[in-house]
Short mmCIF file of C-alpha atoms and ligand atoms in Angstrom, two decimals:
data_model
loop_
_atom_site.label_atom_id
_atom_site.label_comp_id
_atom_site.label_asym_id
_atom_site.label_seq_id
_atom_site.Cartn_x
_atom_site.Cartn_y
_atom_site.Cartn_z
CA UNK A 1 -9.60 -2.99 14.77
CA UNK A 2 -9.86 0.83 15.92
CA UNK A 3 -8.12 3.24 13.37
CA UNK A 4 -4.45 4.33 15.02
CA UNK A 5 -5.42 8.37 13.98
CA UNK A 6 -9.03 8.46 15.40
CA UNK A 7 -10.27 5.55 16.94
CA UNK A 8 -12.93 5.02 14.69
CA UNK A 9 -13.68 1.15 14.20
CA UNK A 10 -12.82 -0.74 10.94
CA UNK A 11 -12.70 -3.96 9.79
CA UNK A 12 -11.79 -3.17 6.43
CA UNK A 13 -8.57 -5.38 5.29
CA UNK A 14 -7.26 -3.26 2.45
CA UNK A 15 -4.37 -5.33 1.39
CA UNK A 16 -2.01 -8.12 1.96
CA UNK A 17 1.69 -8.21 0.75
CA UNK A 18 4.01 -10.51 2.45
CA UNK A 19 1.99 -11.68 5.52
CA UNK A 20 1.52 -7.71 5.68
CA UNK A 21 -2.18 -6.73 6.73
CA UNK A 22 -3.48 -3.48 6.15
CA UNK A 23 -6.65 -1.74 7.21
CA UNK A 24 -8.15 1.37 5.95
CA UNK A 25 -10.20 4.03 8.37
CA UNK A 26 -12.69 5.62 6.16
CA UNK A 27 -13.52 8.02 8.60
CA UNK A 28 -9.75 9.80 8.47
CA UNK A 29 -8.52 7.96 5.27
CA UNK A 30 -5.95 6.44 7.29
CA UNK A 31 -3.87 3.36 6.06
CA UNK A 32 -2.58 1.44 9.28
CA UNK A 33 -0.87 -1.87 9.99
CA UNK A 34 -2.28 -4.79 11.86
CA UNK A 35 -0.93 -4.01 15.99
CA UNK A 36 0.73 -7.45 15.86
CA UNK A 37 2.82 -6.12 12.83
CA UNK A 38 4.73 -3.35 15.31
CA UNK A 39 8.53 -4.65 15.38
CA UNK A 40 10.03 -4.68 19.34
CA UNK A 41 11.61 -1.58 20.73
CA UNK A 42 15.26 -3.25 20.27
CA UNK A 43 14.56 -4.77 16.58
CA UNK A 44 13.06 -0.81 15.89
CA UNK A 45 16.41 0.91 17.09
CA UNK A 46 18.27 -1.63 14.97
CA UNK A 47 16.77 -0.62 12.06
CA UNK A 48 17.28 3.20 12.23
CA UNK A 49 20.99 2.76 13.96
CA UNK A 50 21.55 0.92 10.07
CA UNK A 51 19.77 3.91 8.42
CA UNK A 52 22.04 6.64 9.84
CA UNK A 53 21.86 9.85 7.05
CA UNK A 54 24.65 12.30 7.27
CA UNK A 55 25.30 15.64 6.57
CA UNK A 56 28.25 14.40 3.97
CA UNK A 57 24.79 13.16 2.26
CA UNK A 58 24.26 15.97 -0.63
CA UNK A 59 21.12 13.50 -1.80
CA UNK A 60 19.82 13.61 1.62
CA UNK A 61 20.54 17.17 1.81
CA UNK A 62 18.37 17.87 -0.87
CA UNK A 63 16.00 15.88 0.26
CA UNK A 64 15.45 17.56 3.94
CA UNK A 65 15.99 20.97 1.34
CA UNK A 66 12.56 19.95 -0.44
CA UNK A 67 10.33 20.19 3.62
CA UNK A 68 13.39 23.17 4.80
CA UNK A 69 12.40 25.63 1.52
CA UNK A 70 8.98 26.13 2.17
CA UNK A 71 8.70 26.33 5.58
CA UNK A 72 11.27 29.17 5.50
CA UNK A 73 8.81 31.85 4.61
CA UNK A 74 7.27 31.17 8.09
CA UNK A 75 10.65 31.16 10.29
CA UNK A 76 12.66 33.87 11.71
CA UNK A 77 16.14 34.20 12.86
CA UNK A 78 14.57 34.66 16.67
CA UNK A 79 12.46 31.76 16.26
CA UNK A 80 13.10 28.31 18.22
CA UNK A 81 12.18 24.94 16.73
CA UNK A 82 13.03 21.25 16.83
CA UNK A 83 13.39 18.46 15.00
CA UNK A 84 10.95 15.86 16.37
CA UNK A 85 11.76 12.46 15.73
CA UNK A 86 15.41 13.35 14.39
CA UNK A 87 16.85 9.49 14.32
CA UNK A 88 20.53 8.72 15.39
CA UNK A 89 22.31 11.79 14.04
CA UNK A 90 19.76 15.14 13.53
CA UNK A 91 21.26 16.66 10.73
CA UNK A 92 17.96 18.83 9.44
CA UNK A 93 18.49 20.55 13.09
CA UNK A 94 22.41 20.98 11.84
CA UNK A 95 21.82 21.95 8.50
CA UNK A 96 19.15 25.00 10.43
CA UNK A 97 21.38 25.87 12.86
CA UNK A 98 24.08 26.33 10.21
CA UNK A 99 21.77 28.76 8.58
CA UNK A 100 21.40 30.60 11.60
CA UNK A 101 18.25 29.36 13.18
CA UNK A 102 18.07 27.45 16.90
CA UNK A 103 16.69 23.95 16.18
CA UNK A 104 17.12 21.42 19.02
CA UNK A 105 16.24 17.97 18.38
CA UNK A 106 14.41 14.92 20.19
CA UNK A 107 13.93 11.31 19.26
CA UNK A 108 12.42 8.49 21.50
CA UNK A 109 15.22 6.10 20.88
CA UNK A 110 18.18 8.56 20.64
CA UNK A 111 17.85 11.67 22.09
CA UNK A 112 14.59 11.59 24.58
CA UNK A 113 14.94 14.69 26.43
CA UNK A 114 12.26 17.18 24.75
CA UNK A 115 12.79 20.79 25.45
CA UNK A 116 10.84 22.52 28.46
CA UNK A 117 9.69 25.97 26.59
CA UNK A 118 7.15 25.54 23.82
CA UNK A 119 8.44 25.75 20.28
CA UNK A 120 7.75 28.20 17.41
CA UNK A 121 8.32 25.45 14.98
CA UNK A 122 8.51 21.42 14.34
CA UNK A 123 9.97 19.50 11.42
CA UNK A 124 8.97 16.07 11.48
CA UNK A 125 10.80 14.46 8.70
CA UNK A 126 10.03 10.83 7.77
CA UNK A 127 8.85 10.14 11.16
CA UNK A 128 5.26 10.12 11.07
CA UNK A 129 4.93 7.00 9.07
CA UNK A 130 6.81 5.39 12.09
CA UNK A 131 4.31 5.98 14.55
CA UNK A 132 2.03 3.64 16.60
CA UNK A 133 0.26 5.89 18.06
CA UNK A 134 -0.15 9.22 16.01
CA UNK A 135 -3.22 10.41 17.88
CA UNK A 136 -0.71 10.86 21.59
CA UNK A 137 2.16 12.03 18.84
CA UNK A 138 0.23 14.62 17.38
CA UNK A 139 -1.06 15.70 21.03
CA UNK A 140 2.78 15.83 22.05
CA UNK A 141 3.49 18.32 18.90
CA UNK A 142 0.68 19.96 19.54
CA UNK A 143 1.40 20.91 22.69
CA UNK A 144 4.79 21.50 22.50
CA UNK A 145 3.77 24.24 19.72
CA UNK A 146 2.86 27.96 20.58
CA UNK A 147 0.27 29.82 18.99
CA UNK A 148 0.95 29.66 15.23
CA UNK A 149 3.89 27.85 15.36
CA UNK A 150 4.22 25.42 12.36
CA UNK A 151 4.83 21.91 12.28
CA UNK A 152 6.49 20.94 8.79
CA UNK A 153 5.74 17.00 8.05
CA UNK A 154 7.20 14.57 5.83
CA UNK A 155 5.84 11.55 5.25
CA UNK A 156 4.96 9.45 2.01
CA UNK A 157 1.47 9.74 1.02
CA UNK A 158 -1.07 7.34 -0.14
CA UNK A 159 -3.72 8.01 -3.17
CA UNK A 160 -6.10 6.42 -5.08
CA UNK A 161 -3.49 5.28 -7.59
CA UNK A 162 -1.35 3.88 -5.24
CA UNK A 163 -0.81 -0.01 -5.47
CA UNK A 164 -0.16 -0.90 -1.82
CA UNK A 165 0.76 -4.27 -2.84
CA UNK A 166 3.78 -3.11 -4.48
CA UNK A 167 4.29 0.18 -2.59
CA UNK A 168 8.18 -0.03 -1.53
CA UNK A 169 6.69 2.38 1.61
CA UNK A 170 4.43 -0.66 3.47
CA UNK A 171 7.42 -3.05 3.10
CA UNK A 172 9.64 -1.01 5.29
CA UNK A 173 8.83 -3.13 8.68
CA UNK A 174 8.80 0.04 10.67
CA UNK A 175 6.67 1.94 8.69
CA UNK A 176 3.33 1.94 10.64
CA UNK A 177 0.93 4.65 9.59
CA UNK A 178 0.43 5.73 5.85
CA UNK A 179 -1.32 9.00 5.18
CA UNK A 180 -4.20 10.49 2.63
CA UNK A 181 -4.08 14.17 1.69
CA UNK A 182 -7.51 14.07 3.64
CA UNK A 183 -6.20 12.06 6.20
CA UNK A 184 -4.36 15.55 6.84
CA UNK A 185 -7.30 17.75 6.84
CA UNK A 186 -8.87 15.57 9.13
CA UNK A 187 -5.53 16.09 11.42
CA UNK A 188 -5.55 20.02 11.02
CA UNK A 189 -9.53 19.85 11.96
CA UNK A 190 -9.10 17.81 15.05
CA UNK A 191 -5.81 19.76 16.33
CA UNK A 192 -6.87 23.13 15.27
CA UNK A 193 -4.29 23.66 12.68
CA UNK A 194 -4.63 25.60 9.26
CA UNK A 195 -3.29 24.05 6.36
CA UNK A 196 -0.66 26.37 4.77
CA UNK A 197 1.16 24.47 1.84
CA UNK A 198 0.93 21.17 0.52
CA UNK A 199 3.82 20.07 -2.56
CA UNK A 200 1.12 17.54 -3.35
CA UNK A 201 2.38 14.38 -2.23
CA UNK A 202 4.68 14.39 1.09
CA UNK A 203 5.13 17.63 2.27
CA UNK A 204 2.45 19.53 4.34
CA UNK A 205 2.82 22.59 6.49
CA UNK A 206 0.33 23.11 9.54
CA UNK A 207 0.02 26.27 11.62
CA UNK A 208 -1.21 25.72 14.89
CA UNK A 209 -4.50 28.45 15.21
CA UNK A 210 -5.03 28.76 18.95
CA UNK A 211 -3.95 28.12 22.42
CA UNK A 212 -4.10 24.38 23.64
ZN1 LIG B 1 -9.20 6.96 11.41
#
């Protein structure tokens, strides 16, 4: 089984829940699910179609408020940015362009059109968990980034505490790729990013450091 992130080979079953295998990559700390585990492109859309958040949502609100707060200190009212991976209805680009930023939004399923110019910023909020492939994702961000843009992620994160046979996170059938805290240094390494804030469990900012 090559590791989803970096390619590196591992045969290390981590754990089974529910006909649910995992494997670990202990080169990039990466927790991925067996490839025959990935649901079909129809089933996938299903899913997220019956998780539609809205901007009525005040929990949800406060929720995209806890990766929006601290990545405000690096954004500017001339600044353009998107939401990658926004789901049916991209409310953290609404709830930014209320507050007077431009934030344009793209999702694979609902809204594939990704913007031609490069982007000062990305939010990617509770998508990377989703991905299959988050080595070609993170080269898609990457390049879709200038020069010290930021790219804001959200995404669950996995520590030595955490009991993956009971982790509500694995169950979720399109939940793919779970993440160490190293897993992201490894990331800001390999994509030439700088690590600018972490909240300690599922918010990390990255600043891209040079031209790719
Ligand atoms: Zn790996």
């Amino acid at each position: 089984m090559n590791c989803r992130l970096c390619g590196s080979e591992t045969n290390k079953s981590f754990a089974a829940i529910d006909g649910i295998t995992l494997y670990k990559c202990d080169n990039c700390l990466l927790i991925f699910k067996a490839y025959d585990l990935e649901l079909e492109p129809d089933s996938e859309k299903n899913r997220y179609l019956q998780h539609n958040n809205s901007e009525e949502d005040q929990a949800y609100l406060r929720h995209l408020n806890t990766a929006i707060q601290p990545t405000l200190p690096f954004l500017s009212s001339d600044m353009e940015g998107l939401d990658f991976g926004c789901g049916p209805n991209p409310v953290l680009a609404k709830v930014l362009t209320k507050s007077g930023y431009t934030c344009s939004f793209y999702d694979p399923f609902f809204f594939p059109d990704l913007p031609d110019e490069r982007q000062d910023f990305v939010f990617a909020t509770e998508t990377f968990e989703h991905f299959s492939n988050p080595a070609k994702e993170l080269q898609l961000i990457t390049a879709l980034l200038r020069p010290h843009g930021t790219l804001t992620i959200m995404t669950n994160r996995w520590d030595e505490n955490t009991d993956l046979g009971k982790w509500w996170y694995v169950r979720d059938p399109t939940h793919l790729v779970f993440y160490h805290k190293e897993t992201f240094r490894f990331i800001s390494e390999k994509y030439d990013y700088s690590l600018e804030y972490d909240d300690g469990s599922k918010i990390v900012i990255l600043r891209k450091l040079v031209c790719r």
